[in-house]
């Protein structure tokens, strides 16, 4: 019986193999397209256009002025509060607490994803800012001015990175819907406060969203933090996420 299976696999045509591969991996391929390629493509377009035309994009200023036209004392307080909540430094205690929990639970795969996604996001943001040197908007006197470079928005990247990490870590549970709903509201609120305070152009925020989304989703496809259990062939004993996947074990063996 084993010989028959072996013969069938060997006689499989390349076209049939490709078809079976696409059927088996269509979810990952779709996530790769929507979650990695398209966001990074948008970020690349924004970066190239900004590099060519330092004045920015024609839609940046009108959107900023439209947001600023709603200014009032109550919204001022809300915007400043959101700016503090959305600081990259504010995310550190949250991610640190989650990392400690994962460490105590010995969830190495999830911990590796959290550290890689968060640290990588910081490095990408700082590198892009230093390379692009885009100054912040100066359309009005901001009530919470910023003096570092603007592109891409650190607040936008931090919000997407934090929500993506929480979403992938809760993907196997019903909590993912709660994270998705409130996380989306959080991301939008942080973006609004950056525009309301006049410290970022809309293109800064969009670029931050795109590069952080592409990075966090791309890392998840490699580390697979959403895998919590891997069942053995005989389906008798489940192995926790500290166990290497079959393809990972095979790769290490070949090396």
PDB file of C-alpha atoms in Angstrom:
ATOM      1  CA  UNK A   1       0.000   0.000   0.000  1.00  0.00           C
ATOM      2  CA  UNK A   2       2.831   2.384   0.863  1.00  0.00           C
ATOM      3  CA  UNK A   3       4.490   1.597  -2.475  1.00  0.00           C
ATOM      4  CA  UNK A   4       1.306   2.487  -4.336  1.00  0.00           C
ATOM      5  CA  UNK A   5       1.092   5.837  -2.568  1.00  0.00           C
ATOM      6  CA  UNK A   6       4.736   6.529  -3.366  1.00  0.00           C
ATOM      7  CA  UNK A   7       4.243   5.731  -7.036  1.00  0.00           C
ATOM      8  CA  UNK A   8       1.176   7.967  -7.202  1.00  0.00           C
ATOM      9  CA  UNK A   9       3.082  10.870  -5.682  1.00  0.00           C
ATOM     10  CA  UNK A  10       6.032  10.412  -8.030  1.00  0.00           C
ATOM     11  CA  UNK A  11       3.800  10.157 -11.106  1.00  0.00           C
ATOM     12  CA  UNK A  12       1.921  13.331 -10.189  1.00  0.00           C
ATOM     13  CA  UNK A  13       2.268  15.937 -12.924  1.00  0.00           C
ATOM     14  CA  UNK A  14       3.665  19.389 -12.129  1.00  0.00           C
ATOM     15  CA  UNK A  15       0.323  20.956 -13.060  1.00  0.00           C
ATOM     16  CA  UNK A  16      -1.556  18.631 -10.715  1.00  0.00           C
ATOM     17  CA  UNK A  17       0.938  19.300  -7.941  1.00  0.00           C
ATOM     18  CA  UNK A  18       0.573  23.064  -8.392  1.00  0.00           C
ATOM     19  CA  UNK A  19      -3.212  22.758  -8.354  1.00  0.00           C
ATOM     20  CA  UNK A  20      -3.181  20.739  -5.126  1.00  0.00           C
ATOM     21  CA  UNK A  21      -0.722  23.178  -3.567  1.00  0.00           C
ATOM     22  CA  UNK A  22      -2.893  26.184  -4.417  1.00  0.00           C
ATOM     23  CA  UNK A  23      -5.986  24.454  -3.039  1.00  0.00           C
ATOM     24  CA  UNK A  24      -4.199  23.527   0.183  1.00  0.00           C
ATOM     25  CA  UNK A  25      -2.552  26.921   0.683  1.00  0.00           C
ATOM     26  CA  UNK A  26      -5.082  29.356  -0.781  1.00  0.00           C
ATOM     27  CA  UNK A  27      -5.747  31.032   2.557  1.00  0.00           C
ATOM     28  CA  UNK A  28      -2.071  31.724   3.157  1.00  0.00           C
ATOM     29  CA  UNK A  29      -1.616  32.959  -0.406  1.00  0.00           C
ATOM     30  CA  UNK A  30      -4.623  35.271  -0.120  1.00  0.00           C
ATOM     31  CA  UNK A  31      -3.310  36.628   3.181  1.00  0.00           C
ATOM     32  CA  UNK A  32       0.089  37.126   1.552  1.00  0.00           C
ATOM     33  CA  UNK A  33      -1.514  39.131  -1.254  1.00  0.00           C
ATOM     34  CA  UNK A  34      -3.911  41.249   0.803  1.00  0.00           C
ATOM     35  CA  UNK A  35      -1.934  41.511   4.033  1.00  0.00           C
ATOM     36  CA  UNK A  36       1.630  41.823   2.758  1.00  0.00           C
ATOM     37  CA  UNK A  37       2.013  42.618  -0.942  1.00  0.00           C
ATOM     38  CA  UNK A  38      -0.727  45.234  -1.342  1.00  0.00           C
ATOM     39  CA  UNK A  39       0.117  47.217   1.845  1.00  0.00           C
ATOM     40  CA  UNK A  40       3.828  47.247   1.031  1.00  0.00           C
ATOM     41  CA  UNK A  41       3.030  48.249  -2.541  1.00  0.00           C
ATOM     42  CA  UNK A  42       1.025  51.235  -1.278  1.00  0.00           C
ATOM     43  CA  UNK A  43       3.863  52.165   1.091  1.00  0.00           C
ATOM     44  CA  UNK A  44       6.362  51.939  -1.754  1.00  0.00           C
ATOM     45  CA  UNK A  45       4.250  54.214  -3.966  1.00  0.00           C
ATOM     46  CA  UNK A  46       3.872  56.784  -1.184  1.00  0.00           C
ATOM     47  CA  UNK A  47       7.597  56.700  -0.457  1.00  0.00           C
ATOM     48  CA  UNK A  48       8.660  57.090  -4.087  1.00  0.00           C
ATOM     49  CA  UNK A  49       6.193  59.899  -4.778  1.00  0.00           C
ATOM     50  CA  UNK A  50       7.225  61.734  -1.632  1.00  0.00           C
ATOM     51  CA  UNK A  51      10.882  61.303  -2.527  1.00  0.00           C
ATOM     52  CA  UNK A  52      10.241  62.787  -5.978  1.00  0.00           C
ATOM     53  CA  UNK A  53       7.901  65.569  -4.875  1.00  0.00           C
ATOM     54  CA  UNK A  54       8.914  66.934  -1.497  1.00  0.00           C
ATOM     55  CA  UNK A  55       5.822  69.150  -1.385  1.00  0.00           C
ATOM     56  CA  UNK A  56       3.709  66.092  -0.644  1.00  0.00           C
ATOM     57  CA  UNK A  57       0.358  65.025  -2.027  1.00  0.00           C
ATOM     58  CA  UNK A  58      -2.476  67.314  -3.183  1.00  0.00           C
ATOM     59  CA  UNK A  59      -4.956  65.655  -0.801  1.00  0.00           C
ATOM     60  CA  UNK A  60      -2.857  66.076   2.343  1.00  0.00           C
ATOM     61  CA  UNK A  61      -3.616  69.712   3.123  1.00  0.00           C
ATOM     62  CA  UNK A  62      -7.380  69.705   2.343  1.00  0.00           C
ATOM     63  CA  UNK A  63      -7.935  66.713   4.645  1.00  0.00           C
ATOM     64  CA  UNK A  64      -5.926  68.359   7.435  1.00  0.00           C
ATOM     65  CA  UNK A  65      -7.851  71.611   7.125  1.00  0.00           C
ATOM     66  CA  UNK A  66     -11.172  69.749   7.111  1.00  0.00           C
ATOM     67  CA  UNK A  67     -10.269  67.944  10.321  1.00  0.00           C
ATOM     68  CA  UNK A  68      -8.993  71.151  11.924  1.00  0.00           C
ATOM     69  CA  UNK A  69     -12.258  72.948  11.123  1.00  0.00           C
ATOM     70  CA  UNK A  70     -13.996  70.794  13.770  1.00  0.00           C
ATOM     71  CA  UNK A  71     -11.676  71.955  16.570  1.00  0.00           C
ATOM     72  CA  UNK A  72     -13.192  72.748  19.970  1.00  0.00           C
ATOM     73  CA  UNK A  73     -11.992  72.548  23.620  1.00  0.00           C
ATOM     74  CA  UNK A  74     -13.589  69.142  24.239  1.00  0.00           C
ATOM     75  CA  UNK A  75     -11.950  67.591  21.202  1.00  0.00           C
ATOM     76  CA  UNK A  76      -8.658  69.200  22.207  1.00  0.00           C
ATOM     77  CA  UNK A  77      -8.669  67.237  25.458  1.00  0.00           C
ATOM     78  CA  UNK A  78      -9.664  64.015  23.675  1.00  0.00           C
ATOM     79  CA  UNK A  79      -6.942  64.409  21.044  1.00  0.00           C
ATOM     80  CA  UNK A  80      -4.198  65.038  23.591  1.00  0.00           C
ATOM     81  CA  UNK A  81      -5.346  62.041  25.654  1.00  0.00           C
ATOM     82  CA  UNK A  82      -5.325  59.777  22.588  1.00  0.00           C
ATOM     83  CA  UNK A  83      -1.885  61.087  21.622  1.00  0.00           C
ATOM     84  CA  UNK A  84      -0.549  60.012  25.010  1.00  0.00           C
ATOM     85  CA  UNK A  85      -2.322  56.638  24.872  1.00  0.00           C
ATOM     86  CA  UNK A  86      -0.990  56.010  21.377  1.00  0.00           C
ATOM     87  CA  UNK A  87       2.646  56.758  22.193  1.00  0.00           C
ATOM     88  CA  UNK A  88       5.080  53.947  21.348  1.00  0.00           C
ATOM     89  CA  UNK A  89       6.337  54.175  24.940  1.00  0.00           C
ATOM     90  CA  UNK A  90       2.814  53.482  26.203  1.00  0.00           C
ATOM     91  CA  UNK A  91       2.672  50.228  24.237  1.00  0.00           C
ATOM     92  CA  UNK A  92       5.829  48.911  25.907  1.00  0.00           C
ATOM     93  CA  UNK A  93       4.206  48.046  29.299  1.00  0.00           C
ATOM     94  CA  UNK A  94       1.283  46.380  27.504  1.00  0.00           C
ATOM     95  CA  UNK A  95       3.496  44.276  25.258  1.00  0.00           C
ATOM     96  CA  UNK A  96       5.835  43.585  28.184  1.00  0.00           C
ATOM     97  CA  UNK A  97       2.963  42.210  30.284  1.00  0.00           C
ATOM     98  CA  UNK A  98       1.796  40.017  27.402  1.00  0.00           C
ATOM     99  CA  UNK A  99       5.356  38.809  26.809  1.00  0.00           C
ATOM    100  CA  UNK A 100       5.693  37.870  30.482  1.00  0.00           C
ATOM    101  CA  UNK A 101       2.464  35.859  30.343  1.00  0.00           C
ATOM    102  CA  UNK A 102       3.621  34.055  27.210  1.00  0.00           C
ATOM    103  CA  UNK A 103       6.976  33.362  28.858  1.00  0.00           C
ATOM    104  CA  UNK A 104       5.339  31.852  31.943  1.00  0.00           C
ATOM    105  CA  UNK A 105       3.057  29.755  29.738  1.00  0.00           C
ATOM    106  CA  UNK A 106       6.055  28.659  27.639  1.00  0.00           C
ATOM    107  CA  UNK A 107       4.361  29.762  24.443  1.00  0.00           C
ATOM    108  CA  UNK A 108       7.604  30.283  22.574  1.00  0.00           C
ATOM    109  CA  UNK A 109       6.088  30.650  19.123  1.00  0.00           C
ATOM    110  CA  UNK A 110       3.746  33.427  20.259  1.00  0.00           C
ATOM    111  CA  UNK A 111       6.526  35.103  22.238  1.00  0.00           C
ATOM    112  CA  UNK A 112       8.838  35.013  19.226  1.00  0.00           C
ATOM    113  CA  UNK A 113       6.148  36.643  17.103  1.00  0.00           C
ATOM    114  CA  UNK A 114       5.482  39.396  19.650  1.00  0.00           C
ATOM    115  CA  UNK A 115       9.161  40.296  19.990  1.00  0.00           C
ATOM    116  CA  UNK A 116       9.895  40.122  16.265  1.00  0.00           C
ATOM    117  CA  UNK A 117       6.839  42.109  15.201  1.00  0.00           C
ATOM    118  CA  UNK A 118       7.186  44.846  17.829  1.00  0.00           C
ATOM    119  CA  UNK A 119      10.958  45.354  17.614  1.00  0.00           C
ATOM    120  CA  UNK A 120      10.895  45.183  13.825  1.00  0.00           C
ATOM    121  CA  UNK A 121       8.166  47.826  13.691  1.00  0.00           C
ATOM    122  CA  UNK A 122      10.268  50.212  15.798  1.00  0.00           C
ATOM    123  CA  UNK A 123      13.353  49.672  13.637  1.00  0.00           C
ATOM    124  CA  UNK A 124      11.403  50.191  10.414  1.00  0.00           C
ATOM    125  CA  UNK A 125       9.839  53.405  11.718  1.00  0.00           C
ATOM    126  CA  UNK A 126      13.095  54.936  12.908  1.00  0.00           C
ATOM    127  CA  UNK A 127      14.934  53.956   9.721  1.00  0.00           C
ATOM    128  CA  UNK A 128      12.224  55.338   7.430  1.00  0.00           C
ATOM    129  CA  UNK A 129      12.049  58.631   9.334  1.00  0.00           C
ATOM    130  CA  UNK A 130      15.800  59.142   9.101  1.00  0.00           C
ATOM    131  CA  UNK A 131      15.848  58.294   5.400  1.00  0.00           C
ATOM    132  CA  UNK A 132      12.858  60.411   4.359  1.00  0.00           C
ATOM    133  CA  UNK A 133      13.446  63.496   6.596  1.00  0.00           C
ATOM    134  CA  UNK A 134       9.902  64.724   6.041  1.00  0.00           C
ATOM    135  CA  UNK A 135       9.027  67.748   8.142  1.00  0.00           C
ATOM    136  CA  UNK A 136       5.728  67.935   9.987  1.00  0.00           C
ATOM    137  CA  UNK A 137       2.791  70.117   8.883  1.00  0.00           C
ATOM    138  CA  UNK A 138       2.947  73.774   9.869  1.00  0.00           C
ATOM    139  CA  UNK A 139      -0.553  74.885   8.909  1.00  0.00           C
ATOM    140  CA  UNK A 140      -1.421  76.074  12.414  1.00  0.00           C
ATOM    141  CA  UNK A 141       0.078  76.158  15.900  1.00  0.00           C
ATOM    142  CA  UNK A 142      -0.455  72.682  17.334  1.00  0.00           C
ATOM    143  CA  UNK A 143      -1.540  72.317  20.973  1.00  0.00           C
ATOM    144  CA  UNK A 144       0.771  69.270  21.204  1.00  0.00           C
ATOM    145  CA  UNK A 145       3.668  69.946  18.832  1.00  0.00           C
ATOM    146  CA  UNK A 146       6.131  67.281  17.685  1.00  0.00           C
ATOM    147  CA  UNK A 147       9.674  67.954  16.502  1.00  0.00           C
ATOM    148  CA  UNK A 148      10.904  64.692  15.016  1.00  0.00           C
ATOM    149  CA  UNK A 149      10.468  63.680  11.383  1.00  0.00           C
ATOM    150  CA  UNK A 150       6.967  62.808  10.219  1.00  0.00           C
ATOM    151  CA  UNK A 151       7.080  59.969   7.669  1.00  0.00           C
ATOM    152  CA  UNK A 152       5.799  57.400   8.517  1.00  0.00           C
ATOM    153  CA  UNK A 153       3.673  58.089  11.595  1.00  0.00           C
ATOM    154  CA  UNK A 154       5.019  56.308  14.676  1.00  0.00           C
ATOM    155  CA  UNK A 155       1.609  56.446  16.357  1.00  0.00           C
ATOM    156  CA  UNK A 156      -0.045  54.834  13.331  1.00  0.00           C
ATOM    157  CA  UNK A 157       2.570  52.082  13.177  1.00  0.00           C
ATOM    158  CA  UNK A 158       2.337  51.426  16.917  1.00  0.00           C
ATOM    159  CA  UNK A 159      -1.466  51.133  16.838  1.00  0.00           C
ATOM    160  CA  UNK A 160      -1.481  48.699  13.907  1.00  0.00           C
ATOM    161  CA  UNK A 161       1.367  46.639  15.371  1.00  0.00           C
ATOM    162  CA  UNK A 162      -0.294  46.371  18.781  1.00  0.00           C
ATOM    163  CA  UNK A 163      -3.690  45.402  17.372  1.00  0.00           C
ATOM    164  CA  UNK A 164      -2.165  42.914  14.908  1.00  0.00           C
ATOM    165  CA  UNK A 165      -0.194  41.197  17.683  1.00  0.00           C
ATOM    166  CA  UNK A 166      -3.289  40.912  19.881  1.00  0.00           C
ATOM    167  CA  UNK A 167      -5.369  39.696  16.952  1.00  0.00           C
ATOM    168  CA  UNK A 168      -2.966  36.936  15.922  1.00  0.00           C
ATOM    169  CA  UNK A 169      -2.469  35.815  19.526  1.00  0.00           C
ATOM    170  CA  UNK A 170      -6.242  35.508  20.029  1.00  0.00           C
ATOM    171  CA  UNK A 171      -6.980  34.132  16.569  1.00  0.00           C
ATOM    172  CA  UNK A 172      -7.868  30.650  17.849  1.00  0.00           C
ATOM    173  CA  UNK A 173     -10.392  32.006  20.361  1.00  0.00           C
ATOM    174  CA  UNK A 174     -13.636  33.971  20.256  1.00  0.00           C
ATOM    175  CA  UNK A 175     -11.746  36.982  21.660  1.00  0.00           C
ATOM    176  CA  UNK A 176     -10.510  37.770  18.162  1.00  0.00           C
ATOM    177  CA  UNK A 177     -13.797  39.470  17.243  1.00  0.00           C
ATOM    178  CA  UNK A 178     -13.620  41.736  20.279  1.00  0.00           C
ATOM    179  CA  UNK A 179      -9.995  42.579  19.470  1.00  0.00           C
ATOM    180  CA  UNK A 180     -10.881  43.233  15.833  1.00  0.00           C
ATOM    181  CA  UNK A 181     -13.782  45.586  16.633  1.00  0.00           C
ATOM    182  CA  UNK A 182     -12.190  47.602  19.430  1.00  0.00           C
ATOM    183  CA  UNK A 183      -8.777  47.417  17.774  1.00  0.00           C
ATOM    184  CA  UNK A 184     -10.161  48.977  14.590  1.00  0.00           C
ATOM    185  CA  UNK A 185     -11.764  51.795  16.581  1.00  0.00           C
ATOM    186  CA  UNK A 186      -8.480  52.335  18.424  1.00  0.00           C
ATOM    187  CA  UNK A 187      -6.484  52.537  15.186  1.00  0.00           C
ATOM    188  CA  UNK A 188      -8.910  55.039  13.664  1.00  0.00           C
ATOM    189  CA  UNK A 189      -9.000  57.142  16.842  1.00  0.00           C
ATOM    190  CA  UNK A 190      -5.197  57.361  17.004  1.00  0.00           C
ATOM    191  CA  UNK A 191      -5.040  58.371  13.345  1.00  0.00           C
ATOM    192  CA  UNK A 192      -7.682  61.041  13.884  1.00  0.00           C
ATOM    193  CA  UNK A 193      -5.807  62.587  16.817  1.00  0.00           C
ATOM    194  CA  UNK A 194      -2.611  62.903  14.752  1.00  0.00           C
ATOM    195  CA  UNK A 195      -4.490  64.795  12.054  1.00  0.00           C
ATOM    196  CA  UNK A 196      -6.512  66.848  14.539  1.00  0.00           C
ATOM    197  CA  UNK A 197      -3.360  67.973  16.324  1.00  0.00           C
ATOM    198  CA  UNK A 198      -1.805  68.875  12.986  1.00  0.00           C
ATOM    199  CA  UNK A 199       1.392  66.893  13.603  1.00  0.00           C
ATOM    200  CA  UNK A 200       1.032  64.499  10.662  1.00  0.00           C
ATOM    201  CA  UNK A 201      -0.105  64.598   7.082  1.00  0.00           C
ATOM    202  CA  UNK A 202      -2.697  61.956   6.109  1.00  0.00           C
ATOM    203  CA  UNK A 203      -0.065  60.313   3.909  1.00  0.00           C
ATOM    204  CA  UNK A 204       2.162  59.866   6.990  1.00  0.00           C
ATOM    205  CA  UNK A 205      -0.626  57.965   8.729  1.00  0.00           C
ATOM    206  CA  UNK A 206      -1.480  55.893   5.661  1.00  0.00           C
ATOM    207  CA  UNK A 207       2.181  54.970   5.163  1.00  0.00           C
ATOM    208  CA  UNK A 208       2.470  53.954   8.826  1.00  0.00           C
ATOM    209  CA  UNK A 209      -0.602  51.750   8.534  1.00  0.00           C
ATOM    210  CA  UNK A 210       0.595  50.044   5.378  1.00  0.00           C
ATOM    211  CA  UNK A 211       4.164  49.255   6.374  1.00  0.00           C
ATOM    212  CA  UNK A 212       3.151  48.044   9.842  1.00  0.00           C
ATOM    213  CA  UNK A 213       0.393  45.859   8.392  1.00  0.00           C
ATOM    214  CA  UNK A 214       2.705  44.345   5.806  1.00  0.00           C
ATOM    215  CA  UNK A 215       5.379  43.666   8.425  1.00  0.00           C
ATOM    216  CA  UNK A 216       3.154  42.130  11.103  1.00  0.00           C
ATOM    217  CA  UNK A 217       1.234  39.937   8.665  1.00  0.00           C
ATOM    218  CA  UNK A 218       4.434  38.866   6.903  1.00  0.00           C
ATOM    219  CA  UNK A 219       6.064  37.852  10.174  1.00  0.00           C
ATOM    220  CA  UNK A 220       2.921  35.934  11.165  1.00  0.00           C
ATOM    221  CA  UNK A 221       3.101  33.868   7.976  1.00  0.00           C
ATOM    222  CA  UNK A 222       6.634  32.808   8.911  1.00  0.00           C
ATOM    223  CA  UNK A 223       6.302  32.252  12.668  1.00  0.00           C
ATOM    224  CA  UNK A 224       2.591  31.246  12.669  1.00  0.00           C
ATOM    225  CA  UNK A 225       1.698  32.494  16.183  1.00  0.00           C
ATOM    226  CA  UNK A 226      -1.945  31.484  15.722  1.00  0.00           C
ATOM    227  CA  UNK A 227      -1.004  27.779  15.859  1.00  0.00           C
ATOM    228  CA  UNK A 228      -1.727  26.587  19.381  1.00  0.00           C
ATOM    229  CA  UNK A 229      -1.894  22.843  18.850  1.00  0.00           C
ATOM    230  CA  UNK A 230      -0.403  20.447  16.347  1.00  0.00           C
ATOM    231  CA  UNK A 231      -1.890  16.983  16.225  1.00  0.00           C
ATOM    232  CA  UNK A 232       0.261  13.975  15.509  1.00  0.00           C
ATOM    233  CA  UNK A 233      -0.419  11.605  12.608  1.00  0.00           C
ATOM    234  CA  UNK A 234      -2.081   9.023  14.808  1.00  0.00           C
ATOM    235  CA  UNK A 235      -4.186  11.825  16.370  1.00  0.00           C
ATOM    236  CA  UNK A 236      -3.533  10.523  19.855  1.00  0.00           C
ATOM    237  CA  UNK A 237      -1.543  13.240  21.596  1.00  0.00           C
ATOM    238  CA  UNK A 238      -1.698  16.959  20.832  1.00  0.00           C
ATOM    239  CA  UNK A 239       1.590  18.807  20.929  1.00  0.00           C
ATOM    240  CA  UNK A 240       1.790  22.391  22.118  1.00  0.00           C
ATOM    241  CA  UNK A 241       3.118  25.320  20.117  1.00  0.00           C
ATOM    242  CA  UNK A 242       6.676  24.762  21.322  1.00  0.00           C
ATOM    243  CA  UNK A 243       6.837  21.859  18.863  1.00  0.00           C
ATOM    244  CA  UNK A 244       8.292  22.598  15.460  1.00  0.00           C
ATOM    245  CA  UNK A 245       6.043  22.233  12.444  1.00  0.00           C
ATOM    246  CA  UNK A 246       6.879  19.339  10.092  1.00  0.00           C
ATOM    247  CA  UNK A 247       8.303  21.671   7.444  1.00  0.00           C
ATOM    248  CA  UNK A 248      10.394  23.486  10.073  1.00  0.00           C
ATOM    249  CA  UNK A 249      11.776  20.212  11.393  1.00  0.00           C
ATOM    250  CA  UNK A 250      12.576  19.070   7.858  1.00  0.00           C
ATOM    251  CA  UNK A 251      14.373  22.321   7.074  1.00  0.00           C
ATOM    252  CA  UNK A 252      16.569  22.033  10.173  1.00  0.00           C
ATOM    253  CA  UNK A 253      17.355  18.405   9.354  1.00  0.00           C
ATOM    254  CA  UNK A 254      18.381  19.258   5.796  1.00  0.00           C
ATOM    255  CA  UNK A 255      20.670  22.046   7.039  1.00  0.00           C
TER     256      UNK A 255
END
